[in-house]
Coordinates of C-alpha atoms and ligand atoms in Angstrom, one line a residue:
M421 CA 73.3 150.3 87.3
E422 CA 69.7 150.9 86.3
L423 CA 68.3 154.4 85.7
D424 CA 66.2 154.0 88.9
S425 CA 69.0 152.6 91.0
K426 CA 69.7 154.6 94.1
I427 CA 73.2 156.0 93.6
Y428 CA 75.1 157.7 96.4
I429 CA 77.9 160.1 95.4
A430 CA 80.2 160.8 98.4
G431 CA 82.0 164.1 97.7
H432 CA 79.5 165.4 95.1
R433 CA 80.7 169.0 95.2
G434 CA 84.4 168.3 94.5
L435 CA 86.3 168.1 91.3
V436 CA 85.6 164.3 90.8
G437 CA 82.2 164.1 92.6
S438 CA 80.7 167.0 90.7
A439 CA 81.8 165.4 87.4
I440 CA 80.3 162.1 88.4
K441 CA 77.0 163.8 89.3
R442 CA 76.8 165.7 86.0
K443 CA 77.6 162.5 84.0
L444 CA 75.0 160.4 85.8
E445 CA 72.3 163.1 85.3
E446 CA 73.4 163.4 81.6
K447 CA 72.9 159.6 81.2
G448 CA 69.5 159.7 82.8
Y449 CA 70.2 158.3 86.2
W450 CA 67.6 160.1 88.3
N451 CA 67.7 158.5 91.7
L452 CA 70.8 160.2 93.1
V453 CA 71.5 160.9 96.7
Y454 CA 74.2 163.1 98.2
R455 CA 75.0 165.3 101.3
T456 CA 77.3 168.2 101.8
S457 CA 80.0 167.8 104.5
Q458 CA 78.0 170.1 106.7
E459 CA 75.0 167.8 106.4
L460 CA 77.0 164.6 106.8
D461 CA 80.5 164.4 108.3
L462 CA 82.0 161.2 106.8
T463 CA 84.7 161.1 109.5
R464 CA 81.9 160.3 112.1
R465 CA 80.7 156.7 112.0
E466 CA 77.4 157.3 113.7
E467 CA 76.4 159.9 111.1
V468 CA 77.4 157.6 108.3
D469 CA 75.4 154.7 109.7
E470 CA 72.4 156.9 110.2
F471 CA 72.6 158.1 106.5
F472 CA 73.0 154.5 105.1
Q473 CA 70.2 153.3 107.4
K474 CA 67.9 156.0 106.0
E475 CA 68.9 156.0 102.3
K476 CA 70.1 152.4 101.7
P477 CA 71.8 153.2 98.4
D478 CA 72.3 150.5 95.7
Y479 CA 75.6 152.0 94.4
V480 CA 78.3 154.1 96.0
F481 CA 80.9 156.4 94.2
L482 CA 83.4 157.1 97.0
A483 CA 84.9 160.3 95.7
A484 CA 85.0 162.1 99.1
A485 CA 88.5 162.6 100.4
R486 CA 90.9 165.1 101.8
V487 CA 93.0 166.0 98.8
G488 CA 95.7 168.6 97.9
G489 CA 98.8 169.4 96.0
I490 CA 102.4 168.7 96.9
I491 CA 102.7 171.5 99.5
A492 CA 99.4 170.8 101.2
N493 CA 100.3 167.1 101.5
N494 CA 103.7 168.0 102.8
E495 CA 102.5 170.4 105.4
F496 CA 99.5 168.5 106.8
P497 CA 100.4 164.8 106.7
A498 CA 98.4 163.9 109.9
D499 CA 95.2 165.5 108.4
F500 CA 95.7 163.6 105.1
I501 CA 96.2 160.2 106.7
R502 CA 93.6 160.5 109.5
D503 CA 90.7 162.0 107.5
N504 CA 91.1 159.7 104.5
L505 CA 91.4 156.6 106.7
M506 CA 88.3 157.6 108.6
I507 CA 86.2 158.6 105.6
Q508 CA 86.9 155.5 103.6
T509 CA 86.7 153.0 106.5
N510 CA 83.3 154.4 107.5
V511 CA 81.9 154.4 104.0
I512 CA 83.3 151.0 102.9
D513 CA 82.2 149.2 106.1
A514 CA 78.7 150.9 106.1
S515 CA 78.4 149.9 102.4
H516 CA 78.9 146.3 103.5
Q517 CA 76.7 146.5 106.6
F518 CA 73.8 148.1 104.6
G519 CA 74.0 145.8 101.6
V520 CA 75.3 148.1 98.9
K521 CA 75.4 146.2 95.5
K522 CA 78.6 147.9 94.3
L523 CA 81.1 150.5 95.6
L524 CA 83.7 152.3 93.5
F525 CA 86.7 153.5 95.5
L526 CA 88.8 156.3 94.1
G527 CA 92.5 156.0 94.7
S528 CA 95.3 158.0 93.2
T529 CA 98.5 157.3 91.2
C530 CA 100.6 158.4 94.2
V531 CA 100.0 154.9 95.6
Y532 CA 102.7 153.6 93.2
P533 CA 106.4 153.6 94.2
K534 CA 108.3 156.8 93.6
Y535 CA 110.6 155.1 91.1
A536 CA 108.1 152.6 89.6
P537 CA 109.0 151.6 86.0
Q538 CA 107.1 153.9 83.7
P539 CA 104.4 153.8 82.5
M540 CA 103.2 152.4 85.9
R541 CA 101.4 149.1 85.8
E542 CA 98.8 148.1 88.4
E543 CA 101.1 145.3 89.5
S544 CA 103.8 147.7 90.7
L545 CA 101.7 148.5 93.8
L546 CA 103.7 147.9 97.0
T547 CA 106.9 147.1 95.2
G548 CA 108.9 150.1 96.4
L549 CA 109.2 153.2 98.5
L550 CA 106.6 156.0 98.1
E551 CA 107.2 159.7 97.3
P552 CA 107.8 161.3 100.8
T553 CA 105.8 164.4 100.1
N554 CA 102.5 162.5 99.9
E555 CA 103.3 159.1 101.6
P556 CA 100.6 159.5 104.4
Y557 CA 97.9 160.2 101.8
A558 CA 99.2 157.3 99.6
I559 CA 99.3 154.9 102.6
A560 CA 95.6 155.8 103.4
K561 CA 94.6 155.2 99.8
I562 CA 96.5 151.8 99.7
A563 CA 94.6 150.9 102.9
G564 CA 91.4 151.6 101.1
I565 CA 92.4 149.4 98.1
K566 CA 93.3 146.6 100.5
M567 CA 90.1 147.0 102.5
C568 CA 88.0 146.7 99.3
E569 CA 90.0 143.5 98.4
A570 CA 89.5 142.1 101.9
Y571 CA 85.8 142.7 102.0
N572 CA 85.4 141.1 98.6
K573 CA 87.2 138.1 99.8
Q574 CA 85.6 137.7 103.2
Y575 CA 82.1 139.0 102.5
G576 CA 81.7 138.5 98.8
T577 CA 81.1 142.2 98.2
D578 CA 81.7 143.9 94.8
F579 CA 83.9 146.8 95.7
I580 CA 86.2 148.0 92.9
S581 CA 89.3 150.3 93.2
V582 CA 90.3 152.7 90.4
M583 CA 93.6 154.7 90.1
P584 CA 93.1 158.0 88.2
T585 CA 96.1 160.1 87.1
N586 CA 96.4 163.8 87.9
L587 CA 93.0 165.5 87.3
Y588 CA 91.7 168.9 86.4
G589 CA 88.4 170.5 85.4
P590 CA 85.3 172.3 86.7
Y591 CA 85.1 172.8 90.5
D592 CA 88.8 172.3 90.9
N593 CA 90.6 173.9 93.8
Y594 CA 92.2 177.2 92.8
D595 CA 93.8 178.1 96.1
L596 CA 97.4 178.6 95.3
H597 CA 98.7 177.0 98.6
S598 CA 96.7 173.8 98.5
S599 CA 95.9 173.2 94.9
H600 CA 97.5 171.0 92.3
V601 CA 99.7 172.3 89.6
L602 CA 97.3 172.8 86.7
P603 CA 94.7 175.0 88.4
A604 CA 97.5 176.8 90.2
L605 CA 99.1 177.7 86.9
I606 CA 95.8 178.8 85.3
R607 CA 95.3 181.2 88.2
K608 CA 98.9 182.4 88.3
F609 CA 99.0 183.2 84.5
H610 CA 95.6 184.8 84.6
E611 CA 96.4 187.1 87.5
A612 CA 99.8 188.0 86.0
K613 CA 98.0 188.9 82.7
V614 CA 95.4 191.1 84.5
K615 CA 98.0 192.8 86.7
G616 CA 100.6 193.1 84.0
D617 CA 103.2 191.2 86.0
E618 CA 106.4 190.6 84.0
A619 CA 106.9 187.0 85.2
V620 CA 105.1 184.0 86.6
V621 CA 106.8 181.8 89.2
V622 CA 106.5 178.0 88.6
W623 CA 107.6 175.7 91.5
G624 CA 110.5 173.3 91.2
T625 CA 112.7 172.7 88.2
G626 CA 109.9 172.2 85.7
E627 CA 111.5 168.8 84.8
P628 CA 109.1 166.4 86.6
R629 CA 106.6 164.9 84.1
R630 CA 102.9 164.7 84.8
E631 CA 99.8 163.3 83.0
F632 CA 96.5 165.2 83.1
L633 CA 93.1 163.8 82.6
Y634 CA 90.0 166.0 82.3
S635 CA 87.5 165.3 85.1
E636 CA 84.5 164.9 82.8
D637 CA 86.5 162.1 80.9
L638 CA 87.2 160.5 84.3
A639 CA 83.5 160.5 85.2
D640 CA 82.7 158.8 81.9
A641 CA 85.3 156.1 82.7
L642 CA 83.9 155.6 86.2
L643 CA 80.4 155.0 85.0
F644 CA 81.8 152.6 82.4
L645 CA 83.7 150.7 85.1
M646 CA 80.8 150.7 87.6
N647 CA 78.8 149.0 84.9
N648 CA 81.4 146.7 83.4
Y649 CA 84.3 146.0 85.8
K650 CA 84.1 143.4 88.6
S651 CA 87.4 142.6 90.2
S652 CA 89.6 143.3 93.3
E653 CA 92.4 144.2 90.9
L654 CA 93.3 147.9 90.6
I655 CA 92.6 149.6 87.3
N656 CA 94.4 152.7 86.1
I657 CA 92.6 155.6 84.4
G658 CA 94.6 158.1 82.3
T659 CA 95.4 159.4 78.9
G660 CA 98.7 157.5 78.4
K661 CA 100.6 160.7 77.6
D662 CA 102.6 162.9 80.0
M663 CA 104.8 166.1 79.7
P664 CA 107.3 168.1 81.7
I665 CA 105.8 170.7 84.0
S666 CA 107.8 173.3 82.0
M667 CA 105.8 172.3 78.9
L668 CA 102.5 172.4 80.8
A669 CA 103.4 176.0 81.9
E670 CA 104.0 177.0 78.3
K671 CA 100.6 175.5 77.3
V672 CA 98.7 177.3 80.2
K673 CA 100.5 180.5 79.3
E674 CA 99.3 180.2 75.7
T675 CA 95.7 179.3 76.8
V676 CA 95.5 182.3 79.1
G677 CA 97.2 184.6 76.6
Y678 CA 100.0 185.8 78.9
N679 CA 103.1 187.4 77.2
G680 CA 105.5 187.6 80.2
K681 CA 108.3 185.4 81.4
I682 CA 108.3 182.1 83.3
V683 CA 110.7 181.7 86.1
F684 CA 111.3 178.5 88.2
D685 CA 111.6 178.5 92.0
T686 CA 113.9 175.5 92.6
K687 CA 113.5 175.9 96.3
K688 CA 110.1 174.3 96.0
P689 CA 109.9 170.5 95.8
D690 CA 109.7 168.6 92.5
G691 CA 108.0 165.5 94.1
T692 CA 107.8 162.3 92.1
P693 CA 109.9 162.6 88.9
R694 CA 107.3 160.9 86.8
K695 CA 104.0 159.1 87.3
L696 CA 102.6 158.1 83.9
V697 CA 100.0 155.3 84.2
D698 CA 99.8 152.3 82.0
V699 CA 96.2 152.3 80.6
S700 CA 96.4 149.1 78.6
R701 CA 94.0 147.3 81.0
L702 CA 91.3 149.9 80.6
R703 CA 92.1 150.3 76.8
S704 CA 91.6 146.6 76.4
M705 CA 88.0 147.1 77.8
G706 CA 87.4 149.6 75.0
W707 CA 87.7 152.9 76.9
K708 CA 89.9 155.9 75.8
A709 CA 90.0 159.4 77.1
P710 CA 88.4 161.7 74.4
T711 CA 89.5 165.2 75.6
S712 CA 92.9 166.5 74.5
L713 CA 94.9 168.7 76.9
S714 CA 94.5 171.8 74.7
E715 CA 90.7 171.3 74.7
G716 CA 90.6 170.6 78.4
L717 CA 92.8 173.6 79.3
A718 CA 90.4 175.9 77.3
L719 CA 87.4 174.4 79.1
A720 CA 89.1 174.7 82.5
Y721 CA 90.2 178.3 81.9
N722 CA 86.6 179.3 80.8
W723 CA 85.2 177.7 84.0
F724 CA 87.8 179.6 86.0
L725 CA 86.8 182.9 84.3
E726 CA 83.1 182.3 85.0
N727 CA 83.4 181.0 88.5
E728 CA 86.7 181.8 90.2
A729 CA 88.6 184.7 88.7
D730 CA 86.5 187.5 90.2
A731 CA 86.2 185.7 93.5
T732 CA 89.9 185.3 93.6
L733 CA 90.7 188.9 92.8
M734 CA 88.1 190.0 95.4
A735 CA 89.7 187.8 98.0
N736 CA 93.1 189.2 97.1
K737 CA 91.8 192.8 97.3
R738 CA 90.4 192.1 100.7
R739 CA 93.8 190.8 101.7
G740 CA 95.5 193.8 100.1
I741 CA 97.5 191.8 97.6
Ligands
GFB1479 O1 100.2 168.9 91.2 P1 101.2 168.9 92.3 O2 101.0 169.8 93.4 O3 101.3 167.4 92.9 O4 102.7 169.1 91.7 P2 101.9 166.0 92.4 C1 103.1 168.6 90.4 C2 104.4 169.3 90.0 O5 104.1 170.6 89.6 C3 105.4 169.4 91.1 C4 105.0 171.5 90.2 O6 106.7 169.1 90.6 C5 105.3 170.8 91.5 O7 106.6 171.3 92.1 N1 104.4 172.8 90.3 C6 104.9 173.9 89.6 C7 103.4 173.2 91.1 N2 104.2 175.0 90.0 C8 103.3 174.6 90.9 C9 102.2 175.3 91.6 O8 102.1 176.5 91.5 N3 101.4 174.5 92.4 C10 101.6 173.2 92.5 N4 100.8 172.5 93.4 N5 102.6 172.5 91.9 C11 100.1 165.1 94.0 C12 100.0 164.5 95.4 O9 101.5 165.1 93.6 O10 99.4 164.3 93.0 C13 98.6 164.2 95.7 O11 100.7 165.4 96.3 C14 97.9 163.5 94.6 O12 98.6 163.4 96.9 C15 98.0 164.2 93.3 O13 98.3 162.2 94.5 C16 97.3 163.4 92.2 O14 101.4 165.6 91.1 O15 103.4 166.2 92.6

């Protein structure tokens, strides 16, 4: 990418898209284009074609998707598979139709088999059954990976697919029902501290292990790959380290400064027992995640305090909770 290249960020207001936008601006890329979902509904092909016809971007970061945690995926499987298939199909095909130089497709590590050998290598894709709680979402993402591969083969496009591990950071989703574990725990411990609750409920057994990558580090890796990676092969992005949810809960408790108890609600699903990604392919290209979990948790909690905490408490007051 050149500093004057026209770069489209699909999903620029989300956790990943907002980090990509900030990183591009920080690096001096000034010719950015993006639309809110009210301005451009990516599930509607005619709107997508009209946008590409008008803007004709050179590069596309496809970070727009319907995403959510384990409960949201489990409760709305049709929404997750339909919307993600429509969004990615429209943007990938329009990128080919309108001559985009390069597209980066964001997958997720849930595309790997539930019991893939750990750490999970890119080659383990499609070698086993998926985690049931997010299979529809995973199938949609696998279809996106295969679509990029097929377009590269048939049309000679340069569409790359990346598989980030679990993410967190600014503009994360803090809604307790639809969010991922890390932002949910930040909010739960914060509210328990403010309200003086004696315990915080953590879902599941606390035994599943997860890896967490700070979103600003992911954005750095995405710009690096857009500029240096050209292949239909998947490439994992992660920190190479994971921990049990129970340990994450202790770290969030410490970051927030909560002194009460932690209890586990084992009626809630654990999901995949482990999904640590093998990052040797990316490491061999010279990229390593710089932000430790302790630093990242402090940054995420500060962002929450500045942007979400009051909004959340106000929303709770309005709902009488
Ligand atoms: O982050 P999470 O919702 O999604 O759950 P996954 C991770 C683990 O944290 C599960 C536990 O074992 C949860 O039971 N957990 C504990 C909690 N307390 C909470 C809580 O308050 N909220 C949430 N959400 N979890 C997602 C996929 O799986 O990973 C998505 O569903 C996507 O499709 C994402 O792939 C990256 O990590 O299990």
